[in-house]
PDB file of C-alpha atoms in Angstrom:
ATOM      1  CA  MET A   1     -17.103  -9.734   3.705  1.00 45.00           C
ATOM      2  CA  SER A   2     -16.933  -5.972   4.317  1.00 45.00           C
ATOM      3  CA  LEU A   3     -13.453  -4.444   4.348  1.00 47.00           C
ATOM      4  CA  GLU A   4     -14.430  -1.091   5.814  1.00 43.00           C
ATOM      5  CA  GLY A   5     -13.614   0.023   9.327  1.00 40.00           C
ATOM      6  CA  SER A   6     -10.992   1.643  11.457  1.00 34.00           C
ATOM      7  CA  LEU A   7      -7.370   0.565  11.565  1.00 36.00           C
ATOM      8  CA  SER A   8      -6.788   2.138  14.953  1.00 33.00           C
ATOM      9  CA  ARG A   9      -5.390  -1.084  16.388  1.00 34.00           C
ATOM     10  CA  ARG A  10      -2.158  -0.303  14.579  1.00 37.00           C
ATOM     11  CA  ARG A  11      -0.056   2.831  14.773  1.00 38.00           C
ATOM     12  CA  CYS A  12      -0.307   4.583  11.420  1.00 39.00           C
ATOM     13  CA  LEU A  13       0.516   8.175  10.602  1.00 36.00           C
ATOM     14  CA  GLY A  14      -2.203  10.364   9.159  1.00 36.00           C
ATOM     15  CA  GLY A  15      -3.136  14.019   9.078  1.00 36.00           C
ATOM     16  CA  ALA A  16      -4.590  16.382   6.559  1.00 34.00           C
ATOM     17  CA  VAL A  17      -2.748  17.115   3.346  1.00 35.00           C
ATOM     18  CA  THR A  18      -2.067  20.730   2.580  1.00 35.00           C
ATOM     19  CA  ALA A  19      -2.095  22.170  -0.915  1.00 34.00           C
ATOM     20  CA  GLY A  20       1.596  22.961  -0.545  1.00 35.00           C
ATOM     21  CA  ALA A  21       2.447  19.385   0.373  1.00 37.00           C
ATOM     22  CA  LEU A  22       0.600  18.087  -2.646  1.00 37.00           C
ATOM     23  CA  THR A  23       2.917  19.974  -4.957  1.00 36.00           C
ATOM     24  CA  VAL A  24       5.664  17.545  -3.915  1.00 37.00           C
ATOM     25  CA  LEU A  25       3.876  14.899  -5.958  1.00 39.00           C
ATOM     26  CA  SER A  26       4.839  16.700  -9.134  1.00 36.00           C
ATOM     27  CA  LEU A  27       8.570  16.696  -8.334  1.00 36.00           C
ATOM     28  CA  PRO A  28      10.886  14.006  -9.735  1.00 35.00           C
ATOM     29  CA  GLN A  29      11.554  11.334  -7.115  1.00 42.00           C
ATOM     30  CA  ALA A  30      14.003   8.479  -7.286  1.00 43.00           C
ATOM     31  CA  ALA A  31      12.925   5.095  -6.025  1.00 44.00           C
ATOM     32  CA  ARG A  32      14.677   4.040  -2.827  1.00 53.00           C
ATOM     33  CA  ALA A  33      14.092   0.325  -3.026  1.00 54.00           C
ATOM     34  CA  GLY A  34      16.090  -1.903  -0.774  1.00 63.00           C
ATOM     35  CA  ALA A  35      15.737  -5.617  -0.313  1.00 78.00           C
ATOM     36  CA  GLN A  36      13.767  -7.737   2.095  1.00 85.00           C
ATOM     37  CA  ILE A  37      16.093 -10.249   3.722  1.00 86.00           C
ATOM     38  CA  GLU A  38      15.178 -13.914   3.491  1.00 86.00           C
ATOM     39  CA  GLU A  39      14.660 -15.349   6.962  1.00 84.00           C
ATOM     40  CA  PRO A  40      13.603 -18.827   8.134  1.00 84.00           C
ATOM     41  CA  LEU A  41       9.845 -19.110   8.674  1.00 89.00           C
ATOM     42  CA  ILE A  42       8.192 -21.636  10.928  1.00 87.00           C
ATOM     43  CA  ASP A  43       5.715 -23.882   9.137  1.00 89.00           C
ATOM     44  CA  SER A  44       2.614 -22.202  10.603  1.00 86.00           C
ATOM     45  CA  VAL A  45       3.762 -18.756   9.476  1.00 89.00           C
ATOM     46  CA  ARG A  46       4.741 -20.000   6.036  1.00 89.00           C
ATOM     47  CA  THR A  47       1.350 -21.679   5.648  1.00 93.00           C
ATOM     48  CA  ALA A  48      -0.534 -18.576   6.786  1.00 90.00           C
ATOM     49  CA  LEU A  49       1.394 -16.292   4.429  1.00 91.00           C
ATOM     50  CA  SER A  50       0.975 -18.701   1.533  1.00 93.00           C
ATOM     51  CA  SER A  51      -2.760 -18.915   2.184  1.00 90.00           C
ATOM     52  CA  ALA A  52      -3.038 -15.133   2.289  1.00 89.00           C
ATOM     53  CA  VAL A  53      -1.222 -14.790  -1.024  1.00 90.00           C
ATOM     54  CA  HIS A  54      -3.189 -17.505  -2.825  1.00 88.00           C
ATOM     55  CA  ASN A  55      -6.677 -16.270  -1.943  1.00 81.00           C
ATOM     56  CA  LYS A  56      -8.031 -15.446  -5.397  1.00 74.00           C
ATOM     57  CA  ALA A  57     -10.765 -13.054  -4.293  1.00 68.00           C
ATOM     58  CA  PRO A  58     -10.966 -10.185  -6.814  1.00 67.00           C
ATOM     59  CA  PRO A  59     -10.230  -6.656  -5.528  1.00 69.00           C
ATOM     60  CA  VAL A  60     -13.857  -5.547  -5.691  1.00 75.00           C
ATOM     61  CA  PRO A  61     -14.840  -3.328  -2.750  1.00 82.00           C
ATOM     62  CA  GLU A  62     -17.877  -4.439  -0.809  1.00 85.00           C
ATOM     63  CA  PHE A  63     -19.797  -2.163   1.519  1.00 90.00           C
ATOM     64  CA  SER A  64     -22.388  -2.663   4.214  1.00 90.00           C
ATOM     65  CA  ASN A  65     -24.213   0.571   3.425  1.00 95.00           C
ATOM     66  CA  THR A  66     -24.529   3.330   0.842  1.00 96.00           C
ATOM     67  CA  GLU A  67     -22.610   5.917   2.872  1.00 94.00           C
ATOM     68  CA  ALA A  68     -19.569   3.662   3.111  1.00 93.00           C
ATOM     69  CA  ARG A  69     -19.650   3.186  -0.655  1.00 94.00           C
ATOM     70  CA  LEU A  70     -19.950   6.938  -1.235  1.00 94.00           C
ATOM     71  CA  ALA A  71     -17.046   7.582   1.136  1.00 94.00           C
ATOM     72  CA  TYR A  72     -14.935   5.150  -0.873  1.00 95.00           C
ATOM     73  CA  LEU A  73     -15.902   6.848  -4.146  1.00 95.00           C
ATOM     74  CA  ARG A  74     -14.936  10.241  -2.701  1.00 95.00           C
ATOM     75  CA  TRP A  75     -11.575   8.789  -1.675  1.00 97.00           C
ATOM     76  CA  LEU A  76     -11.128   7.269  -5.135  1.00 97.00           C
ATOM     77  CA  GLY A  77     -11.841  10.590  -6.822  1.00 97.00           C
ATOM     78  CA  GLU A  78      -9.427  12.503  -4.596  1.00 97.00           C
ATOM     79  CA  MET A  79      -6.638   9.945  -4.916  1.00 98.00           C
ATOM     80  CA  SER A  80      -7.118   9.786  -8.675  1.00 98.00           C
ATOM     81  CA  GLU A  81      -6.467  13.522  -8.950  1.00 97.00           C
ATOM     82  CA  ARG A  82      -3.328  13.229  -6.815  1.00 97.00           C
ATOM     83  CA  LEU A  83      -2.034  10.255  -8.781  1.00 98.00           C
ATOM     84  CA  LYS A  84      -2.764  11.639 -12.246  1.00 97.00           C
ATOM     85  CA  LYS A  85       0.802  12.851 -12.833  1.00 96.00           C
ATOM     86  CA  LYS A  86       2.206   9.457 -11.896  1.00 97.00           C
ATOM     87  CA  ILE A  87      -0.293   7.243 -13.757  1.00 98.00           C
ATOM     88  CA  ALA A  88      -1.881   9.218 -16.584  1.00 97.00           C
ATOM     89  CA  ASP A  89      -4.212   6.524 -17.949  1.00 97.00           C
ATOM     90  CA  TRP A  90      -7.539   6.633 -16.065  1.00 96.00           C
ATOM     91  CA  PRO A  91      -8.481   2.914 -16.325  1.00 95.00           C
ATOM     92  CA  THR A  92      -5.012   1.902 -15.115  1.00 96.00           C
ATOM     93  CA  ARG A  93      -5.100   4.498 -12.354  1.00 97.00           C
ATOM     94  CA  LYS A  94      -8.536   3.368 -11.222  1.00 96.00           C
ATOM     95  CA  GLU A  95      -7.517  -0.304 -11.218  1.00 95.00           C
ATOM     96  CA  PHE A  96      -4.368   0.488  -9.252  1.00 96.00           C
ATOM     97  CA  LEU A  97      -6.190   2.541  -6.609  1.00 97.00           C
ATOM     98  CA  GLN A  98      -9.003   0.017  -6.279  1.00 95.00           C
ATOM     99  CA  THR A  99      -6.471  -2.789  -5.885  1.00 95.00           C
ATOM    100  CA  VAL A 100      -4.222  -0.988  -3.415  1.00 96.00           C
ATOM    101  CA  TRP A 101      -7.295  -0.025  -1.363  1.00 96.00           C
ATOM    102  CA  TYR A 102      -8.529  -3.625  -1.336  1.00 94.00           C
ATOM    103  CA  GLU A 103      -5.173  -5.217  -0.543  1.00 94.00           C
ATOM    104  CA  SER A 104      -4.359  -2.659   2.180  1.00 96.00           C
ATOM    105  CA  LYS A 105      -7.704  -3.158   3.919  1.00 93.00           C
ATOM    106  CA  ARG A 106      -7.446  -6.922   3.509  1.00 92.00           C
ATOM    107  CA  SER A 107      -4.095  -6.926   5.323  1.00 94.00           C
ATOM    108  CA  GLY A 108      -5.185  -4.445   7.994  1.00 96.00           C
ATOM    109  CA  LEU A 109      -2.908  -1.664   6.756  1.00 97.00           C
ATOM    110  CA  ASP A 110      -3.495   2.051   6.365  1.00 97.00           C
ATOM    111  CA  VAL A 111      -3.953   2.753   2.652  1.00 98.00           C
ATOM    112  CA  SER A 112      -1.975   5.986   2.877  1.00 98.00           C
ATOM    113  CA  LEU A 113       0.961   4.075   4.379  1.00 98.00           C
ATOM    114  CA  VAL A 114       0.968   1.607   1.487  1.00 98.00           C
ATOM    115  CA  LEU A 115       0.745   4.418  -1.073  1.00 98.00           C
ATOM    116  CA  GLY A 116       3.615   6.220   0.650  1.00 98.00           C
ATOM    117  CA  LEU A 117       5.670   3.035   0.557  1.00 98.00           C
ATOM    118  CA  VAL A 118       4.913   2.485  -3.129  1.00 98.00           C
ATOM    119  CA  GLN A 119       6.013   6.034  -3.921  1.00 97.00           C
ATOM    120  CA  VAL A 120       9.325   5.574  -2.099  1.00 97.00           C
ATOM    121  CA  GLU A 121       9.965   2.049  -3.376  1.00 96.00           C
ATOM    122  CA  SER A 122       9.081   2.372  -7.068  1.00 97.00           C
ATOM    123  CA  ASN A 123       7.640   5.859  -7.629  1.00 97.00           C
ATOM    124  CA  PHE A 124       4.539   4.040  -8.982  1.00 98.00           C
ATOM    125  CA  ARG A 125       6.463   2.225 -11.713  1.00 97.00           C
ATOM    126  CA  LYS A 126       4.927  -1.174 -12.403  1.00 97.00           C
ATOM    127  CA  PHE A 127       8.068  -2.661 -13.924  1.00 97.00           C
ATOM    128  CA  ALA A 128      10.634  -1.131 -11.551  1.00 95.00           C
ATOM    129  CA  VAL A 129      13.580  -3.403 -10.684  1.00 95.00           C
ATOM    130  CA  SER A 130      16.079  -2.530  -7.960  1.00 93.00           C
ATOM    131  CA  SER A 131      19.799  -3.283  -8.025  1.00 91.00           C
ATOM    132  CA  ALA A 132      19.039  -6.118  -5.577  1.00 91.00           C
ATOM    133  CA  GLY A 133      16.415  -7.564  -7.921  1.00 93.00           C
ATOM    134  CA  ALA A 134      13.283  -6.412  -6.078  1.00 95.00           C
ATOM    135  CA  ARG A 135      10.361  -6.041  -8.470  1.00 96.00           C
ATOM    136  CA  GLY A 136       7.268  -4.010  -9.184  1.00 96.00           C
ATOM    137  CA  TYR A 137       5.259  -1.376  -7.349  1.00 97.00           C
ATOM    138  CA  MET A 138       6.158  -2.594  -3.842  1.00 97.00           C
ATOM    139  CA  GLN A 139       9.612  -3.907  -4.791  1.00 96.00           C
ATOM    140  CA  VAL A 140       9.078  -7.483  -3.668  1.00 96.00           C
ATOM    141  CA  MET A 141      12.126  -9.735  -3.635  1.00 95.00           C
ATOM    142  CA  PRO A 142      11.799 -12.794  -5.939  1.00 95.00           C
ATOM    143  CA  PHE A 143      12.621 -15.248  -3.132  1.00 95.00           C
ATOM    144  CA  TRP A 144       9.136 -14.649  -1.724  1.00 95.00           C
ATOM    145  CA  THR A 145       7.578 -16.409  -4.708  1.00 95.00           C
ATOM    146  CA  ARG A 146       9.585 -19.492  -3.788  1.00 94.00           C
ATOM    147  CA  VAL A 147       8.843 -19.246  -0.065  1.00 92.00           C
ATOM    148  CA  ILE A 148       5.088 -18.567  -0.200  1.00 94.00           C
ATOM    149  CA  GLY A 149       4.176 -18.413  -3.898  1.00 92.00           C
ATOM    150  CA  ASP A 150       4.426 -20.611  -6.976  1.00 91.00           C
ATOM    151  CA  SER A 151       8.118 -19.918  -7.706  1.00 93.00           C
ATOM    152  CA  ASP A 152       7.313 -17.656 -10.668  1.00 94.00           C
ATOM    153  CA  PRO A 153       8.979 -14.260 -10.012  1.00 94.00           C
ATOM    154  CA  ALA A 154       7.672 -12.915 -13.334  1.00 95.00           C
ATOM    155  CA  LYS A 155       4.243 -12.660 -11.700  1.00 94.00           C
ATOM    156  CA  LEU A 156       5.580  -9.920  -9.436  1.00 96.00           C
ATOM    157  CA  PHE A 157       5.069  -7.562 -12.379  1.00 96.00           C
ATOM    158  CA  HIS A 158       1.335  -8.282 -12.262  1.00 94.00           C
ATOM    159  CA  MET A 159      -0.430  -5.444 -10.451  1.00 94.00           C
ATOM    160  CA  GLN A 160      -2.583  -7.362  -7.993  1.00 93.00           C
ATOM    161  CA  THR A 161       0.032 -10.049  -7.366  1.00 94.00           C
ATOM    162  CA  ASN A 162       2.669  -7.466  -6.504  1.00 95.00           C
ATOM    163  CA  LEU A 163       0.366  -5.474  -4.230  1.00 96.00           C
ATOM    164  CA  ARG A 164      -0.908  -8.687  -2.622  1.00 95.00           C
ATOM    165  CA  PHE A 165       2.620  -9.921  -1.865  1.00 95.00           C
ATOM    166  CA  GLY A 166       3.768  -6.494  -0.685  1.00 96.00           C
ATOM    167  CA  CYS A 167       0.856  -5.996   1.712  1.00 96.00           C
ATOM    168  CA  VAL A 168       1.037  -9.543   3.084  1.00 95.00           C
ATOM    169  CA  ILE A 169       4.789  -9.191   3.675  1.00 96.00           C
ATOM    170  CA  LEU A 170       4.392  -5.761   5.290  1.00 97.00           C
ATOM    171  CA  ARG A 171       1.660  -7.143   7.572  1.00 96.00           C
ATOM    172  CA  HIS A 172       3.953 -10.058   8.490  1.00 95.00           C
ATOM    173  CA  TYR A 173       6.753  -7.675   9.427  1.00 96.00           C
ATOM    174  CA  LEU A 174       4.349  -5.442  11.373  1.00 97.00           C
ATOM    175  CA  ASP A 175       3.251  -8.441  13.432  1.00 96.00           C
ATOM    176  CA  ARG A 176       6.863  -9.465  14.025  1.00 95.00           C
ATOM    177  CA  GLU A 177       7.678  -5.968  15.230  1.00 97.00           C
ATOM    178  CA  ASN A 178       4.608  -5.841  17.502  1.00 97.00           C
ATOM    179  CA  GLY A 179       3.067  -2.909  15.677  1.00 97.00           C
ATOM    180  CA  ASP A 180       6.220  -0.744  15.553  1.00 98.00           C
ATOM    181  CA  LEU A 181       5.978   0.888  12.127  1.00 97.00           C
ATOM    182  CA  TYR A 182       9.464   2.368  12.251  1.00 97.00           C
ATOM    183  CA  MET A 183      11.086  -1.040  12.694  1.00 97.00           C
ATOM    184  CA  THR A 184       8.592  -2.677  10.345  1.00 97.00           C
ATOM    185  CA  LEU A 185       9.483  -0.386   7.471  1.00 97.00           C
ATOM    186  CA  GLY A 186      13.191  -0.863   8.102  1.00 96.00           C
ATOM    187  CA  ARG A 187      12.729  -4.620   7.945  1.00 95.00           C
ATOM    188  CA  TYR A 188      10.707  -4.309   4.720  1.00 96.00           C
ATOM    189  CA  ASN A 189      13.512  -2.288   3.145  1.00 93.00           C
ATOM    190  CA  GLY A 190      16.344  -4.359   4.557  1.00 92.00           C
ATOM    191  CA  SER A 191      17.567  -1.368   6.591  1.00 92.00           C
ATOM    192  CA  ARG A 192      16.099  -2.203  10.014  1.00 93.00           C
ATOM    193  CA  GLY A 193      17.061   0.325  12.678  1.00 92.00           C
ATOM    194  CA  LYS A 194      18.118   3.049  10.220  1.00 94.00           C
ATOM    195  CA  ALA A 195      16.064   6.231   9.922  1.00 95.00           C
ATOM    196  CA  PRO A 196      16.198   7.396   6.276  1.00 95.00           C
ATOM    197  CA  TYR A 197      13.819   4.835   4.790  1.00 96.00           C
ATOM    198  CA  PRO A 198      11.057   4.906   7.453  1.00 97.00           C
ATOM    199  CA  ASN A 199      11.218   8.687   7.522  1.00 97.00           C
ATOM    200  CA  ALA A 200      10.862   8.841   3.733  1.00 97.00           C
ATOM    201  CA  VAL A 201       7.801   6.560   3.828  1.00 98.00           C
ATOM    202  CA  PHE A 202       6.196   8.572   6.648  1.00 98.00           C
ATOM    203  CA  ALA A 203       6.773  11.825   4.735  1.00 98.00           C
ATOM    204  CA  ASN A 204       5.203  10.388   1.585  1.00 98.00           C
ATOM    205  CA  GLN A 205       2.361   8.836   3.558  1.00 98.00           C
ATOM    206  CA  ARG A 206       1.221  12.329   4.534  1.00 97.00           C
ATOM    207  CA  LEU A 207       0.836  13.140   0.845  1.00 97.00           C
ATOM    208  CA  TRP A 208      -1.783  10.374   0.547  1.00 98.00           C
ATOM    209  CA  ALA A 209      -3.684  10.965   3.783  1.00 97.00           C
ATOM    210  CA  TYR A 210      -7.414  11.531   3.410  1.00 95.00           C
ATOM    211  CA  ASP A 211      -9.974  12.536   6.038  1.00 92.00           C
ATOM    212  CA  ASP A 212     -13.438  12.126   4.576  1.00 82.00           C
ATOM    213  CA  LYS A 213     -15.167  13.729   7.560  1.00 77.00           C
ATOM    214  CA  ALA A 214     -12.953  16.814   7.321  1.00 67.00           C
ATOM    215  CA  ARG A 215     -13.709  17.092   3.606  1.00 69.00           C
ATOM    216  CA  GLU A 216     -17.423  16.770   4.354  1.00 65.00           C
ATOM    217  CA  ARG A 217     -17.229  19.637   6.860  1.00 60.00           C
ATOM    218  CA  GLU A 218     -15.457  21.763   4.248  1.00 63.00           C
ATOM    219  CA  ARG A 219     -18.204  21.026   1.725  1.00 60.00           C
ATOM    220  CA  ASP A 220     -20.858  21.967   4.286  1.00 53.00           C
ATOM    221  CA  ARG A 221     -19.137  25.279   5.037  1.00 58.00           C
ATOM    222  CA  SER A 222     -18.834  26.062   1.336  1.00 59.00           C
ATOM    223  CA  ALA A 223     -22.536  25.353   0.794  1.00 56.00           C
ATOM    224  CA  ALA A 224     -23.616  27.512   3.739  1.00 55.00           C
TER     225      ALA A 224
END
């Protein structure tokens, strides 16, 4: 199943990244992890979330044509350069980006939004733990493994498991908030209705925005 395509059905921030904005990536940033709040789930929702989490499909991108694959590889190369100061090891960096791309697309989320959230939540630290006990890249609360997982919170330190849970939970909150990203992010962080956390994610999202068509036009101008 191809995971490419537009995510225009949801409101996601984008925009080109300036060279000046990229320098922010090199500055020390503290994680601002909060805590998702456990809420009762109706059986149908619980079943759907559990099914989404337990799908064992590997995060291997599939493409319907060569151009889509090349566009992905250009994105991977650009994101790898931006992420180098956060994750120095190339194989780990590649696996992380490939996985976050796959899990974001799988959940119908903008990849730049998820990367911005990861930066705010954990600053790309795999083994980050918040004061509330949230774990890993996307700071997932352990209760989720009991509600929709296999009750093993240690697995939240596994890269794909953490990103899978985080994206599925974020998608769940986005649906509950009828596509309102501001309220969705507040719910994810346990600070619903308060501005600092959503604003921080939106600011960091801009650092990970990527417009392949704009980059292609730049390359054409340079070659002319």
